[in-house]
Amino acid sequence: HDAAVHANLGVLQERLGNAKEALAYYDHALVLDAKNYIALMNRGALLANTGKKLEALKHCRMAHAIHPEAIGTLFNLADSL
């Protein structure tokens, strides 16, 4: 399966209020493609929203390093601080 598909399924699960399932999809996307900045960015945002700021910061930094032009990576990085 494609990493982008799993990242998108993570977004869907997150919108449905299923944080645990969303994290599982983001994790699987990252197994398939460790540089999938969408999965990193969204995983970081979800972790930040659940109070896991230090773990969130790691993922947000990685996403921003991979794709610094994406405004979402910078926004999530700032939000995780």
GROMACS .gro file of N, CA, C and O in nm:
model
  324
    1HIS      N    1   0.083  -0.119   0.000
    1HIS     CA    2   0.000   0.000   0.000
    1HIS      C    3   0.087   0.125   0.000
    1HIS      O    4   0.197   0.126   0.052
    2ASP      N    5   0.032   0.229  -0.048
    2ASP     CA    6   0.102   0.355  -0.060
    2ASP      C    7   0.100   0.434   0.071
    2ASP      O    8  -0.002   0.440   0.139
    3ALA      N    9   0.213   0.496   0.103
    3ALA     CA   10   0.222   0.574   0.227
    3ALA      C   11   0.122   0.689   0.230
    3ALA      O   12   0.063   0.718   0.334
    4ALA      N   13   0.101   0.752   0.115
    4ALA     CA   14   0.006   0.864   0.110
    4ALA      C   15  -0.136   0.820   0.143
    4ALA      O   16  -0.211   0.893   0.210
    5VAL      N   17  -0.172   0.701   0.100
    5VAL     CA   18  -0.305   0.648   0.131
    5VAL      C   19  -0.321   0.632   0.282
    5VAL      O   20  -0.422   0.673   0.341
    6HIS      N   21  -0.220   0.577   0.346
    6HIS     CA   22  -0.227   0.557   0.491
    6HIS      C   23  -0.227   0.690   0.566
    6HIS      O   24  -0.297   0.705   0.666
    7ALA      N   25  -0.151   0.786   0.516
    7ALA     CA   26  -0.153   0.919   0.578
    7ALA      C   27  -0.292   0.980   0.567
    7ALA      O   28  -0.343   1.039   0.664
    8ASN      N   29  -0.356   0.965   0.452
    8ASN     CA   30  -0.492   1.018   0.433
    8ASN      C   31  -0.594   0.945   0.519
    8ASN      O   32  -0.688   1.006   0.571
    9LEU      N   33  -0.577   0.814   0.534
    9LEU     CA   34  -0.667   0.739   0.622
    9LEU      C   35  -0.648   0.785   0.768
    9LEU      O   36  -0.745   0.788   0.845
   10GLY      N   37  -0.527   0.823   0.803
   10GLY     CA   38  -0.503   0.880   0.936
   10GLY      C   39  -0.580   1.009   0.956
   10GLY      O   40  -0.640   1.031   1.061
   11VAL      N   41  -0.578   1.094   0.855
   11VAL     CA   42  -0.655   1.220   0.862
   11VAL      C   43  -0.803   1.189   0.880
   11VAL      O   44  -0.870   1.251   0.963
   12LEU      N   45  -0.854   1.094   0.803
   12LEU     CA   46  -0.995   1.057   0.813
   12LEU      C   47  -1.028   1.008   0.954
   12LEU      O   48  -1.127   1.053   1.014
   13GLN      N   49  -0.945   0.921   1.008
   13GLN     CA   50  -0.970   0.870   1.143
   13GLN      C   51  -0.964   0.982   1.247
   13GLN      O   52  -1.043   0.986   1.341
   14GLU      N   53  -0.870   1.073   1.227
   14GLU     CA   54  -0.860   1.185   1.320
   14GLU      C   55  -0.985   1.272   1.315
   14GLU      O   56  -1.038   1.312   1.419
   15ARG      N   57  -1.037   1.296   1.197
   15ARG     CA   58  -1.159   1.376   1.182
   15ARG      C   59  -1.281   1.307   1.241
   15ARG      O   60  -1.376   1.372   1.283
   16LEU      N   61  -1.276   1.174   1.244
   16LEU     CA   62  -1.384   1.097   1.305
   16LEU      C   63  -1.369   1.087   1.457
   16LEU      O   64  -1.454   1.029   1.525
   17GLY      N   65  -1.261   1.145   1.510
   17GLY     CA   66  -1.239   1.144   1.654
   17GLY      C   67  -1.167   1.020   1.705
   17GLY      O   68  -1.167   0.994   1.825
   18ASN      N   69  -1.104   0.945   1.615
   18ASN     CA   70  -1.036   0.822   1.651
   18ASN      C   71  -0.884   0.843   1.653
   18ASN      O   72  -0.814   0.804   1.559
   19ALA      N   73  -0.836   0.906   1.759
   19ALA     CA   74  -0.694   0.941   1.766
   19ALA      C   75  -0.603   0.819   1.761
   19ALA      O   76  -0.500   0.820   1.691
   20LYS      N   77  -0.639   0.714   1.831
   20LYS     CA   78  -0.556   0.593   1.835
   20LYS      C   79  -0.542   0.532   1.695
   20LYS      O   80  -0.433   0.495   1.652
   21GLU      N   81  -0.653   0.524   1.625
   21GLU     CA   82  -0.651   0.469   1.490
   21GLU      C   83  -0.573   0.560   1.394
   21GLU      O   84  -0.500   0.513   1.307
   22ALA      N   85  -0.590   0.690   1.412
   22ALA     CA   86  -0.517   0.785   1.328
   22ALA      C   87  -0.367   0.768   1.346
   22ALA      O   88  -0.292   0.763   1.247
   23LEU      N   89  -0.322   0.756   1.470
   23LEU     CA   90  -0.179   0.736   1.495
   23LEU      C   91  -0.129   0.608   1.431
   23LEU      O   92  -0.018   0.604   1.376
   24ALA      N   93  -0.210   0.503   1.435
   24ALA     CA   94  -0.171   0.376   1.373
   24ALA      C   95  -0.153   0.393   1.222
   24ALA      O   96  -0.057   0.340   1.164
   25TYR      N   97  -0.242   0.467   1.157
   25TYR     CA   98  -0.229   0.490   1.013
   25TYR      C   99  -0.107   0.576   0.983
   25TYR      O  100  -0.033   0.550   0.887
   26TYR      N  101  -0.084   0.681   1.063
   26TYR     CA  102   0.035   0.764   1.042
   26TYR      C  103   0.161   0.680   1.060
   26TYR      O  104   0.256   0.692   0.983
   27ASP      N  105   0.162   0.596   1.162
   27ASP     CA  106   0.278   0.510   1.186
   27ASP      C  107   0.303   0.417   1.067
   27ASP      O  108   0.418   0.399   1.025
   28HIS      N  109   0.197   0.358   1.014
   28HIS     CA  110   0.213   0.267   0.901
   28HIS      C  111   0.262   0.343   0.778
   28HIS      O  112   0.347   0.292   0.703
   29ALA      N  113   0.213   0.463   0.758
   29ALA     CA  114   0.261   0.545   0.646
   29ALA      C  115   0.410   0.570   0.659
   29ALA      O  116   0.484   0.564   0.560
   30LEU      N  117   0.456   0.593   0.782
   30LEU     CA  118   0.597   0.620   0.804
   30LEU      C  119   0.684   0.495   0.791
   30LEU      O  120   0.801   0.505   0.757
   31VAL      N  121   0.627   0.379   0.816
   31VAL     CA  122   0.699   0.254   0.791
   31VAL      C  123   0.722   0.240   0.640
   31VAL      O  124   0.830   0.201   0.596
   32LEU      N  125   0.619   0.275   0.563
   32LEU     CA  126   0.629   0.265   0.418
   32LEU      C  127   0.719   0.372   0.357
   32LEU      O  128   0.787   0.349   0.258
   33ASP      N  129   0.719   0.491   0.419
   33ASP     CA  130   0.799   0.603   0.369
   33ASP      C  131   0.833   0.694   0.487
   33ASP      O  132   0.752   0.777   0.527
   34ALA      N  133   0.952   0.676   0.542
   34ALA     CA  134   0.994   0.751   0.661
   34ALA      C  135   1.002   0.901   0.637
   34ALA      O  136   1.006   0.979   0.732
   35LYS      N  137   1.001   0.943   0.510
   35LYS     CA  138   1.009   1.086   0.479
   35LYS      C  139   0.875   1.143   0.432
   35LYS      O  140   0.870   1.248   0.370
   36ASN      N  141   0.767   1.076   0.465
   36ASN     CA  142   0.634   1.126   0.429
   36ASN      C  143   0.601   1.241   0.524
   36ASN      O  144   0.559   1.220   0.637
   37TYR      N  145   0.624   1.363   0.475
   37TYR     CA  146   0.610   1.478   0.564
   37TYR      C  147   0.465   1.500   0.608
   37TYR      O  148   0.440   1.555   0.715
   38ILE      N  149   0.369   1.456   0.528
   38ILE     CA  150   0.228   1.471   0.566
   38ILE      C  151   0.200   1.387   0.691
   38ILE      O  152   0.138   1.434   0.786
   39ALA      N  153   0.244   1.262   0.689
   39ALA     CA  154   0.223   1.175   0.805
   39ALA      C  155   0.298   1.228   0.927
   39ALA      O  156   0.245   1.229   1.038
   40LEU      N  157   0.421   1.276   0.907
   40LEU     CA  158   0.497   1.333   1.018
   40LEU      C  159   0.429   1.458   1.073
   40LEU      O  160   0.415   1.473   1.195
   41MET      N  161   0.385   1.544   0.984
   41MET     CA  162   0.322   1.670   1.025
   41MET      C  163   0.191   1.642   1.101
   41MET      O  164   0.168   1.698   1.208
   42ASN      N  165   0.109   1.555   1.046
   42ASN     CA  166  -0.020   1.526   1.109
   42ASN      C  167  -0.004   1.448   1.238
   42ASN      O  168  -0.078   1.469   1.334
   43ARG      N  169   0.093   1.357   1.241
   43ARG     CA  170   0.120   1.283   1.365
   43ARG      C  171   0.165   1.380   1.473
   43ARG      O  172   0.121   1.374   1.587
   44GLY      N  173   0.253   1.472   1.436
   44GLY     CA  174   0.300   1.572   1.531
   44GLY      C  175   0.187   1.659   1.584
   44GLY      O  176   0.178   1.686   1.703
   45ALA      N  177   0.099   1.703   1.494
   45ALA     CA  178  -0.013   1.787   1.536
   45ALA      C  179  -0.106   1.712   1.630
   45ALA      O  180  -0.152   1.766   1.731
   46LEU      N  181  -0.133   1.586   1.598
   46LEU     CA  182  -0.221   1.505   1.684
   46LEU      C  183  -0.158   1.485   1.821
   46LEU      O  184  -0.225   1.497   1.924
   47LEU      N  185  -0.030   1.457   1.824
   47LEU     CA  186   0.039   1.439   1.952
   47LEU      C  187   0.037   1.569   2.033
   47LEU      O  188   0.016   1.567   2.155
   48ALA      N  189   0.057   1.681   1.967
   48ALA     CA  190   0.053   1.811   2.037
   48ALA      C  191  -0.085   1.836   2.096
   48ALA      O  192  -0.097   1.883   2.209
   49ASN      N  193  -0.188   1.802   2.019
   49ASN     CA  194  -0.325   1.823   2.066
   49ASN      C  195  -0.363   1.731   2.181
   49ASN      O  196  -0.460   1.759   2.252
   50THR      N  197  -0.290   1.622   2.198
   50THR     CA  198  -0.318   1.530   2.308
   50THR      C  199  -0.220   1.549   2.423
   50THR      O  200  -0.214   1.466   2.514
   51GLY      N  201  -0.145   1.659   2.419
   51GLY     CA  202  -0.057   1.694   2.530
   51GLY      C  203   0.081   1.633   2.528
   51GLY      O  204   0.159   1.651   2.621
   52LYS      N  205   0.116   1.563   2.423
   52LYS     CA  206   0.248   1.499   2.412
   52LYS      C  207   0.341   1.590   2.332
   52LYS      O  208   0.386   1.558   2.223
   53LYS      N  209   0.369   1.706   2.391
   53LYS     CA  210   0.441   1.813   2.321
   53LYS      C  211   0.583   1.773   2.279
   53LYS      O  212   0.625   1.807   2.169
   54LEU      N  213   0.658   1.704   2.364
   54LEU     CA  214   0.795   1.669   2.329
   54LEU      C  215   0.800   1.571   2.212
   54LEU      O  216   0.881   1.588   2.119
   55GLU      N  217   0.715   1.473   2.213
   55GLU     CA  218   0.708   1.378   2.102
   55GLU      C  219   0.659   1.449   1.976
   55GLU      O  220   0.707   1.423   1.866
   56ALA      N  221   0.564   1.538   1.994
   56ALA     CA  222   0.510   1.614   1.881
   56ALA      C  223   0.619   1.699   1.817
   56ALA      O  224   0.631   1.705   1.694
   57LEU      N  225   0.698   1.764   1.899
   57LEU     CA  226   0.805   1.851   1.850
   57LEU      C  227   0.901   1.775   1.760
   57LEU      O  228   0.941   1.824   1.655
   58LYS      N  229   0.936   1.653   1.798
   58LYS     CA  230   1.026   1.569   1.718
   58LYS      C  231   0.969   1.547   1.578
   58LYS      O  232   1.038   1.566   1.478
   59HIS      N  233   0.842   1.510   1.570
   59HIS     CA  234   0.781   1.482   1.441
   59HIS      C  235   0.763   1.609   1.358
   59HIS      O  236   0.784   1.608   1.237
   60CYS      N  237   0.728   1.717   1.424
   60CYS     CA  238   0.710   1.844   1.352
   60CYS      C  239   0.843   1.895   1.298
   60CYS      O  240   0.848   1.948   1.186
   61ARG      N  241   0.950   1.879   1.374
   61ARG     CA  242   1.082   1.919   1.326
   61ARG      C  243   1.123   1.836   1.204
   61ARG      O  244   1.178   1.889   1.108
   62MET      N  245   1.098   1.707   1.210
   62MET     CA  246   1.132   1.619   1.099
   62MET      C  247   1.053   1.658   0.974
   62MET      O  248   1.109   1.666   0.865
   63ALA      N  249   0.923   1.683   0.989
   63ALA     CA  250   0.840   1.722   0.875
   63ALA      C  251   0.890   1.852   0.814
   63ALA      O  252   0.901   1.865   0.692
   64HIS      N  253   0.923   1.948   0.898
   64HIS     CA  254   0.971   2.077   0.849
   64HIS      C  255   1.107   2.064   0.780
   64HIS      O  256   1.131   2.129   0.678
   65ALA      N  257   1.194   1.978   0.833
   65ALA     CA  258   1.324   1.957   0.771
   65ALA      C  259   1.310   1.893   0.632
   65ALA      O  260   1.385   1.926   0.540
   66ILE      N  261   1.214   1.805   0.616
   66ILE     CA  262   1.192   1.737   0.488
   66ILE      C  263   1.129   1.831   0.386
   66ILE      O  264   1.166   1.831   0.269
   67HIS      N  265   1.034   1.913   0.431
   67HIS     CA  266   0.961   1.999   0.337
   67HIS      C  267   0.939   2.138   0.399
   67HIS      O  268   0.827   2.173   0.438
   68PRO      N  269   1.045   2.218   0.408
   68PRO     CA  270   1.033   2.348   0.474
   68PRO      C  271   0.943   2.447   0.402
   68PRO      O  272   0.899   2.545   0.463
   69GLU      N  273   0.915   2.423   0.274
   69GLU     CA  274   0.829   2.515   0.199
   69GLU      C  275   0.682   2.500   0.236
   69GLU      O  276   0.602   2.589   0.207
   70ALA      N  277   0.645   2.388   0.295
   70ALA     CA  278   0.505   2.364   0.330
   70ALA      C  279   0.470   2.443   0.456
   70ALA      O  280   0.527   2.420   0.562
   71ILE      N  281   0.378   2.535   0.444
   71ILE     CA  282   0.342   2.622   0.556
   71ILE      C  283   0.289   2.542   0.675
   71ILE      O  284   0.311   2.579   0.790
   72GLY      N  285   0.223   2.431   0.649
   72GLY     CA  286   0.170   2.349   0.756
   72GLY      C  287   0.278   2.294   0.847
   72GLY      O  288   0.257   2.280   0.968
   73THR      N  289   0.395   2.263   0.791
   73THR     CA  290   0.503   2.211   0.875
   73THR      C  291   0.550   2.317   0.973
   73THR      O  292   0.575   2.288   1.089
   74LEU      N  293   0.558   2.440   0.926
   74LEU     CA  294   0.602   2.550   1.013
   74LEU      C  295   0.495   2.581   1.118
   74LEU      O  296   0.527   2.601   1.236
   75PHE      N  297   0.370   2.582   1.078
   75PHE     CA  298   0.261   2.608   1.171
   75PHE      C  299   0.258   2.501   1.281
   75PHE      O  300   0.248   2.534   1.400
   76ASN      N  301   0.268   2.374   1.243
   76ASN     CA  302   0.264   2.267   1.342
   76ASN      C  303   0.388   2.268   1.431
   76ASN      O  304   0.380   2.236   1.549
   77LEU      N  305   0.501   2.306   1.375
   77LEU     CA  306   0.623   2.319   1.455
   77LEU      C  307   0.603   2.425   1.562
   77LEU      O  308   0.632   2.402   1.680
   78ALA      N  309   0.552   2.540   1.525
   78ALA     CA  310   0.528   2.648   1.622
   78ALA      C  311   0.424   2.606   1.725
   78ALA      O  312   0.438   2.633   1.845
   79ASP      N  313   0.321   2.535   1.680
   79ASP     CA  314   0.214   2.493   1.770
   79ASP      C  315   0.260   2.387   1.872
   79ASP      O  316   0.205   2.376   1.980
   80SER      N  317   0.363   2.312   1.836
   80SER     CA  318   0.410   2.206   1.926
   80SER      C  319   0.504   2.259   2.034
   80SER      O  320   0.539   2.185   2.127
   81LEU      N  321   0.544   2.384   2.025
   81LEU     CA  322   0.634   2.442   2.126
   81LEU      C  323   0.562   2.478   2.253
   81LEU      O  324   0.450   2.508   2.259
   0.00000   0.00000   0.00000
